Amino acid sequence: MENATMTGQELFDHKIENDLKIEPKDWMPDDYRKHLQRQMSQHAHSEIIGMQPEGNWILRAPSLRAKVILLAKVQDEAGHGQYLYSAAETLGKTRDEFIEELQSGKAKYSSIFNYPTLSWADMGAVGWLVDGAAIVNQVSLQRTSYGPYSRAMVKICKEESFHQRQGYEIMAHMARGTEEQKAMAQDALNRFWWPSIMMFGPHDGDSPRTGNAMMWKIKRETNDDLRQQFIDKTVGQAELIGLTIPDPDLKWNEERGSYDFGEMDWDHFWDVVKGNGPCNKQRIKHHIDAHENGSWVRKAANAYAEKNG
Amino acid sequence: MMTQNENLIHFLFRLGDNSLILGQRLAEWCSKGPTLEEDVALTNISLDNFGQARMIFSHLAEVENNRKTEDDYAFRRNEREFYNALIVERPIGHFGDTIARSFLFDAFQYHFYKELTKSNNEFLAALAAKSLKEVQYHVRHSGEWVVRLGDGTEESKEKIQKSINDLWEYTGDMFTTDAKIDALTNDGIAPDYNLIKENWVKTVEEVLYRATLKKPEDSYMQNGSLEGRHSEFLGHLLGDMQYLQRAYPNAEW
């Protein structure tokens, strides 16, 4: 029952209630727009900063096949960053403004990328766990209420599930390899497990923005629900390749039909969010350096385009 | 007494190593490009080069009939056993240095593969046909950047001119041949390097003219790569690239 007499707010509410998508030209509440700008740019920044920890192993990949797979994967992330910046730009800010917010520290990116990648097994752990966690979140976001974001998610999810399989393949291969490889695989799981399950964010009760985001159908499932889905599907995958999830409290709960798990270290989580993770400064510096080193190139390209129409 | 097979093996090392080492250099740009789009473009070209190297090394193992794999060739040889042209191992430098190297080498690859399509060796002709499509894009990409940087700002013009000047002494080595390659050329297997050089000069002159840049004077040219004599830079590149295969020789990845 959309009709010409509805106000912007009424039309917006009607669309949200009926699971219709909000499109860039539609009226939307300021807070809805701001929430999306923050979330979508953070998502884009995560793709771009996420290139660094994996980029760290491209030159040292142990086979040519592994090298091209990893390089292509990191390129996909650059591509995801591009779609997401474009989708976020439909909300009225430019990519340059978003980048400025990233570099000044005003905008965040996923804290998982503030951990170092210390062995080849980390390429497995990042694909399997980090992309695995991202997929759970992104699958849910395919149903988000903002049209351009939802469509970007559909496109990205297809590639991400491929990445996750590649990561798991590396882990599986190392877990059945030499003793040293197996140790590397377990060590990678030990280091990435807790940060991965904290990627979903604080418990629902401690997540102040969840309420609005759920009401507006930007988020379709809560942090704790998504985390539980991820844990439930990952525990069996670890067992299958003979690796141990580093959580002594992890056990199957027959009644809930889900795994119970130990409490996460939220003080540590907030330390990393606030900039004190092992690689926060390094990641931003790398981004700023690349941006500044490219400045003369971008200026030249602009000057050339102006001269040559 | 050289056999045709030995000559072919030598030639395949040259080709495979050129692609492998340039691919590795371009991969260094990942997450460092001046724009996101350019980051993707440079690493795409890197991927094409790795693809060529893998195809060549797989064939090399068949010709050598030694049960080696593409990875044995990439990860288990020492500096003196690599035969890539000196220019591809130069460090990436700034974006202009990378573009200048890519352009000078891509223009070579383009004319090289164009001639190689006529090879009477079935594998080489097929490799050339496939690679030609890729390097045609590579030389267009690097050539357009040379033009943009040359005819962009004063700063960019100065930078790209210096990059080209600095790399010039490594260009002669791309065209160097030895008795083995000359024999293959006589047999219609390898292309005529004099012809490639003539065509290369034309392409370079045309692009530098459009870029309002000066072609450097031919002076002393570095050489030695066909005998496995390289710069100090290659060893470090291999140190990174071969680290895991060397540290865990019994592991499979």
PDB file of C-alpha atoms in Angstrom, chain B residues 45-188:
ATOM      1  CA  ILE B  45      50.022  -9.343 -14.564  1.00  0.00           C
ATOM      2  CA  SER B  46      51.974 -11.149 -11.875  1.00  0.00           C
ATOM      3  CA  LEU B  47      49.461 -14.017 -12.065  1.00  0.00           C
ATOM      4  CA  ASP B  48      49.813 -14.213 -15.854  1.00  0.00           C
ATOM      5  CA  ASN B  49      53.570 -14.505 -15.427  1.00  0.00           C
ATOM      6  CA  PHE B  50      53.283 -17.265 -12.840  1.00  0.00           C
ATOM      7  CA  GLY B  51      50.885 -19.050 -15.183  1.00  0.00           C
ATOM      8  CA  GLN B  52      53.421 -18.909 -18.009  1.00  0.00           C
ATOM      9  CA  ALA B  53      56.218 -20.097 -15.719  1.00  0.00           C
ATOM     10  CA  ARG B  54      54.178 -23.094 -14.547  1.00  0.00           C
ATOM     11  CA  MET B  55      53.354 -24.108 -18.093  1.00  0.00           C
ATOM     12  CA  ILE B  56      56.999 -23.854 -19.116  1.00  0.00           C
ATOM     13  CA  PHE B  57      58.391 -25.730 -16.092  1.00  0.00           C
ATOM     14  CA  SER B  58      55.873 -28.535 -16.478  1.00  0.00           C
ATOM     15  CA  HIS B  59      56.968 -28.942 -20.062  1.00  0.00           C
ATOM     16  CA  LEU B  60      60.617 -28.702 -19.058  1.00  0.00           C
ATOM     17  CA  ALA B  61      60.153 -31.706 -16.798  1.00  0.00           C
ATOM     18  CA  GLU B  62      58.773 -33.670 -19.739  1.00  0.00           C
ATOM     19  CA  VAL B  63      61.668 -32.681 -21.968  1.00  0.00           C
ATOM     20  CA  GLU B  64      64.211 -33.479 -19.258  1.00  0.00           C
ATOM     21  CA  ASN B  65      62.261 -36.639 -18.472  1.00  0.00           C
ATOM     22  CA  ASN B  66      63.486 -36.434 -14.879  1.00  0.00           C
ATOM     23  CA  ARG B  67      60.255 -36.686 -12.817  1.00  0.00           C
ATOM     24  CA  LYS B  68      60.773 -33.156 -11.515  1.00  0.00           C
ATOM     25  CA  THR B  69      57.816 -30.873 -10.856  1.00  0.00           C
ATOM     26  CA  GLU B  70      57.290 -27.196 -11.558  1.00  0.00           C
ATOM     27  CA  ASP B  71      58.100 -26.593  -7.884  1.00  0.00           C
ATOM     28  CA  ASP B  72      61.462 -28.361  -8.089  1.00  0.00           C
ATOM     29  CA  TYR B  73      62.467 -25.884 -10.766  1.00  0.00           C
ATOM     30  CA  ALA B  74      61.196 -22.839  -8.904  1.00  0.00           C
ATOM     31  CA  PHE B  75      62.267 -23.698  -5.364  1.00  0.00           C
ATOM     32  CA  ARG B  76      65.261 -26.017  -5.560  1.00  0.00           C
ATOM     33  CA  ARG B  77      67.735 -24.186  -7.758  1.00  0.00           C
ATOM     34  CA  ASN B  78      70.473 -21.767  -6.668  1.00  0.00           C
ATOM     35  CA  GLU B  79      71.278 -18.306  -8.016  1.00  0.00           C
ATOM     36  CA  ARG B  80      73.797 -19.579 -10.541  1.00  0.00           C
ATOM     37  CA  GLU B  81      71.239 -21.989 -11.971  1.00  0.00           C
ATOM     38  CA  PHE B  82      68.765 -19.266 -12.923  1.00  0.00           C
ATOM     39  CA  TYR B  83      68.777 -17.879 -16.465  1.00  0.00           C
ATOM     40  CA  ASN B  84      66.309 -14.984 -16.352  1.00  0.00           C
ATOM     41  CA  ALA B  85      67.246 -11.685 -17.979  1.00  0.00           C
ATOM     42  CA  LEU B  86      68.870  -9.247 -15.539  1.00  0.00           C
ATOM     43  CA  ILE B  87      66.143  -6.644 -15.944  1.00  0.00           C
ATOM     44  CA  VAL B  88      63.391  -8.759 -14.368  1.00  0.00           C
ATOM     45  CA  GLU B  89      65.272  -9.225 -11.101  1.00  0.00           C
ATOM     46  CA  ARG B  90      65.763  -5.471 -10.513  1.00  0.00           C
ATOM     47  CA  PRO B  91      64.035  -4.375  -7.293  1.00  0.00           C
ATOM     48  CA  ILE B  92      60.554  -2.877  -7.706  1.00  0.00           C
ATOM     49  CA  GLY B  93      61.655   0.611  -6.584  1.00  0.00           C
ATOM     50  CA  HIS B  94      58.871   3.188  -6.815  1.00  0.00           C
ATOM     51  CA  PHE B  95      55.880   2.849  -9.119  1.00  0.00           C
ATOM     52  CA  GLY B  96      57.749   4.551 -11.983  1.00  0.00           C
ATOM     53  CA  ASP B  97      60.660   2.114 -11.674  1.00  0.00           C
ATOM     54  CA  THR B  98      58.278  -0.824 -11.822  1.00  0.00           C
ATOM     55  CA  ILE B  99      56.399   0.615 -14.784  1.00  0.00           C
ATOM     56  CA  ALA B 100      59.605   1.431 -16.677  1.00  0.00           C
ATOM     57  CA  ARG B 101      60.938  -2.098 -16.162  1.00  0.00           C
ATOM     58  CA  SER B 102      57.610  -3.625 -17.080  1.00  0.00           C
ATOM     59  CA  PHE B 103      57.326  -1.555 -20.214  1.00  0.00           C
ATOM     60  CA  LEU B 104      60.867  -2.286 -21.436  1.00  0.00           C
ATOM     61  CA  PHE B 105      60.421  -5.979 -20.736  1.00  0.00           C
ATOM     62  CA  ASP B 106      56.759  -6.307 -21.814  1.00  0.00           C
ATOM     63  CA  ALA B 107      57.624  -4.742 -25.169  1.00  0.00           C
ATOM     64  CA  PHE B 108      60.329  -7.388 -25.505  1.00  0.00           C
ATOM     65  CA  GLN B 109      57.955 -10.199 -24.473  1.00  0.00           C
ATOM     66  CA  TYR B 110      55.358  -8.987 -26.924  1.00  0.00           C
ATOM     67  CA  HIS B 111      57.663  -9.082 -29.936  1.00  0.00           C
ATOM     68  CA  PHE B 112      59.339 -12.239 -28.679  1.00  0.00           C
ATOM     69  CA  TYR B 113      56.096 -14.198 -28.347  1.00  0.00           C
ATOM     70  CA  LYS B 114      54.813 -12.800 -31.625  1.00  0.00           C
ATOM     71  CA  GLU B 115      57.812 -14.325 -33.390  1.00  0.00           C
ATOM     72  CA  LEU B 116      57.697 -17.478 -31.301  1.00  0.00           C
ATOM     73  CA  THR B 117      54.196 -18.300 -32.587  1.00  0.00           C
ATOM     74  CA  LYS B 118      55.995 -19.292 -35.810  1.00  0.00           C
ATOM     75  CA  SER B 119      58.186 -21.832 -34.018  1.00  0.00           C
ATOM     76  CA  ASN B 120      58.155 -25.313 -35.506  1.00  0.00           C
ATOM     77  CA  ASN B 121      58.186 -26.688 -31.956  1.00  0.00           C
ATOM     78  CA  GLU B 122      54.584 -27.460 -31.153  1.00  0.00           C
ATOM     79  CA  PHE B 123      54.774 -26.630 -27.454  1.00  0.00           C
ATOM     80  CA  LEU B 124      56.549 -23.319 -28.014  1.00  0.00           C
ATOM     81  CA  ALA B 125      54.113 -22.231 -30.713  1.00  0.00           C
ATOM     82  CA  ALA B 126      51.162 -23.020 -28.438  1.00  0.00           C
ATOM     83  CA  LEU B 127      52.783 -21.309 -25.439  1.00  0.00           C
ATOM     84  CA  ALA B 128      53.447 -18.258 -27.599  1.00  0.00           C
ATOM     85  CA  ALA B 129      49.894 -18.087 -28.911  1.00  0.00           C
ATOM     86  CA  LYS B 130      48.494 -18.226 -25.385  1.00  0.00           C
ATOM     87  CA  SER B 131      51.041 -15.841 -23.866  1.00  0.00           C
ATOM     88  CA  LEU B 132      50.819 -13.331 -26.690  1.00  0.00           C
ATOM     89  CA  LYS B 133      47.265 -12.431 -25.694  1.00  0.00           C
ATOM     90  CA  GLU B 134      48.445 -11.782 -22.147  1.00  0.00           C
ATOM     91  CA  VAL B 135      51.578  -9.805 -22.965  1.00  0.00           C
ATOM     92  CA  GLN B 136      49.651  -7.704 -25.465  1.00  0.00           C
ATOM     93  CA  TYR B 137      47.617  -6.479 -22.508  1.00  0.00           C
ATOM     94  CA  HIS B 138      50.750  -6.134 -20.343  1.00  0.00           C
ATOM     95  CA  VAL B 139      52.576  -3.887 -22.800  1.00  0.00           C
ATOM     96  CA  ARG B 140      49.459  -1.796 -23.336  1.00  0.00           C
ATOM     97  CA  HIS B 141      49.100  -1.388 -19.570  1.00  0.00           C
ATOM     98  CA  SER B 142      52.732  -0.467 -18.895  1.00  0.00           C
ATOM     99  CA  GLY B 143      53.017   1.618 -22.084  1.00  0.00           C
ATOM    100  CA  GLU B 144      49.949   3.683 -21.201  1.00  0.00           C
ATOM    101  CA  TRP B 145      51.421   4.349 -17.770  1.00  0.00           C
ATOM    102  CA  VAL B 146      54.731   5.450 -19.289  1.00  0.00           C
ATOM    103  CA  VAL B 147      52.743   7.935 -21.382  1.00  0.00           C
ATOM    104  CA  ARG B 148      50.666   9.149 -18.422  1.00  0.00           C
ATOM    105  CA  LEU B 149      53.701   9.590 -16.188  1.00  0.00           C
ATOM    106  CA  GLY B 150      55.809  11.148 -18.959  1.00  0.00           C
ATOM    107  CA  ASP B 151      53.082  13.576 -19.979  1.00  0.00           C
ATOM    108  CA  GLY B 152      51.607  14.015 -16.483  1.00  0.00           C
ATOM    109  CA  THR B 153      53.266  16.402 -14.030  1.00  0.00           C
ATOM    110  CA  GLU B 154      56.818  17.724 -13.981  1.00  0.00           C
ATOM    111  CA  GLU B 155      57.597  15.483 -11.054  1.00  0.00           C
ATOM    112  CA  SER B 156      56.267  12.363 -12.751  1.00  0.00           C
ATOM    113  CA  LYS B 157      58.100  13.165 -15.971  1.00  0.00           C
ATOM    114  CA  GLU B 158      61.382  13.554 -14.140  1.00  0.00           C
ATOM    115  CA  LYS B 159      60.834  10.332 -12.213  1.00  0.00           C
ATOM    116  CA  ILE B 160      59.868   8.099 -15.126  1.00  0.00           C
ATOM    117  CA  GLN B 161      62.679   9.493 -17.300  1.00  0.00           C
ATOM    118  CA  LYS B 162      65.176   8.637 -14.576  1.00  0.00           C
ATOM    119  CA  SER B 163      63.672   5.165 -14.172  1.00  0.00           C
ATOM    120  CA  ILE B 164      64.071   4.503 -17.881  1.00  0.00           C
ATOM    121  CA  ASN B 165      67.600   5.878 -17.927  1.00  0.00           C
ATOM    122  CA  ASP B 166      68.598   3.754 -14.937  1.00  0.00           C
ATOM    123  CA  LEU B 167      67.227   0.544 -16.440  1.00  0.00           C
ATOM    124  CA  TRP B 168      68.611   1.093 -19.916  1.00  0.00           C
ATOM    125  CA  GLU B 169      71.877  -0.732 -19.306  1.00  0.00           C
ATOM    126  CA  TYR B 170      69.920  -3.911 -18.557  1.00  0.00           C
ATOM    127  CA  THR B 171      67.997  -3.924 -21.829  1.00  0.00           C
ATOM    128  CA  GLY B 172      70.807  -5.328 -23.985  1.00  0.00           C
ATOM    129  CA  ASP B 173      70.845  -8.538 -21.950  1.00  0.00           C
ATOM    130  CA  MET B 174      67.245  -9.349 -22.991  1.00  0.00           C
ATOM    131  CA  PHE B 175      68.408  -9.822 -26.583  1.00  0.00           C
ATOM    132  CA  THR B 176      71.609 -11.699 -25.848  1.00  0.00           C
ATOM    133  CA  THR B 177      71.893 -15.147 -27.357  1.00  0.00           C
ATOM    134  CA  ASP B 178      74.497 -17.877 -27.117  1.00  0.00           C
ATOM    135  CA  ALA B 179      75.505 -20.810 -29.285  1.00  0.00           C
ATOM    136  CA  LYS B 180      72.645 -22.956 -27.982  1.00  0.00           C
ATOM    137  CA  ILE B 181      69.954 -20.399 -28.710  1.00  0.00           C
ATOM    138  CA  ASP B 182      71.510 -19.521 -32.069  1.00  0.00           C
ATOM    139  CA  ALA B 183      71.351 -23.186 -33.016  1.00  0.00           C
ATOM    140  CA  LEU B 184      67.651 -23.266 -32.097  1.00  0.00           C
ATOM    141  CA  THR B 185      67.063 -20.145 -34.193  1.00  0.00           C
ATOM    142  CA  ASN B 186      68.741 -21.844 -37.133  1.00  0.00           C
ATOM    143  CA  ASP B 187      66.461 -24.838 -36.630  1.00  0.00           C
ATOM    144  CA  GLY B 188      63.345 -22.631 -36.666  1.00  0.00           C
TER     145      GLY B 188
END
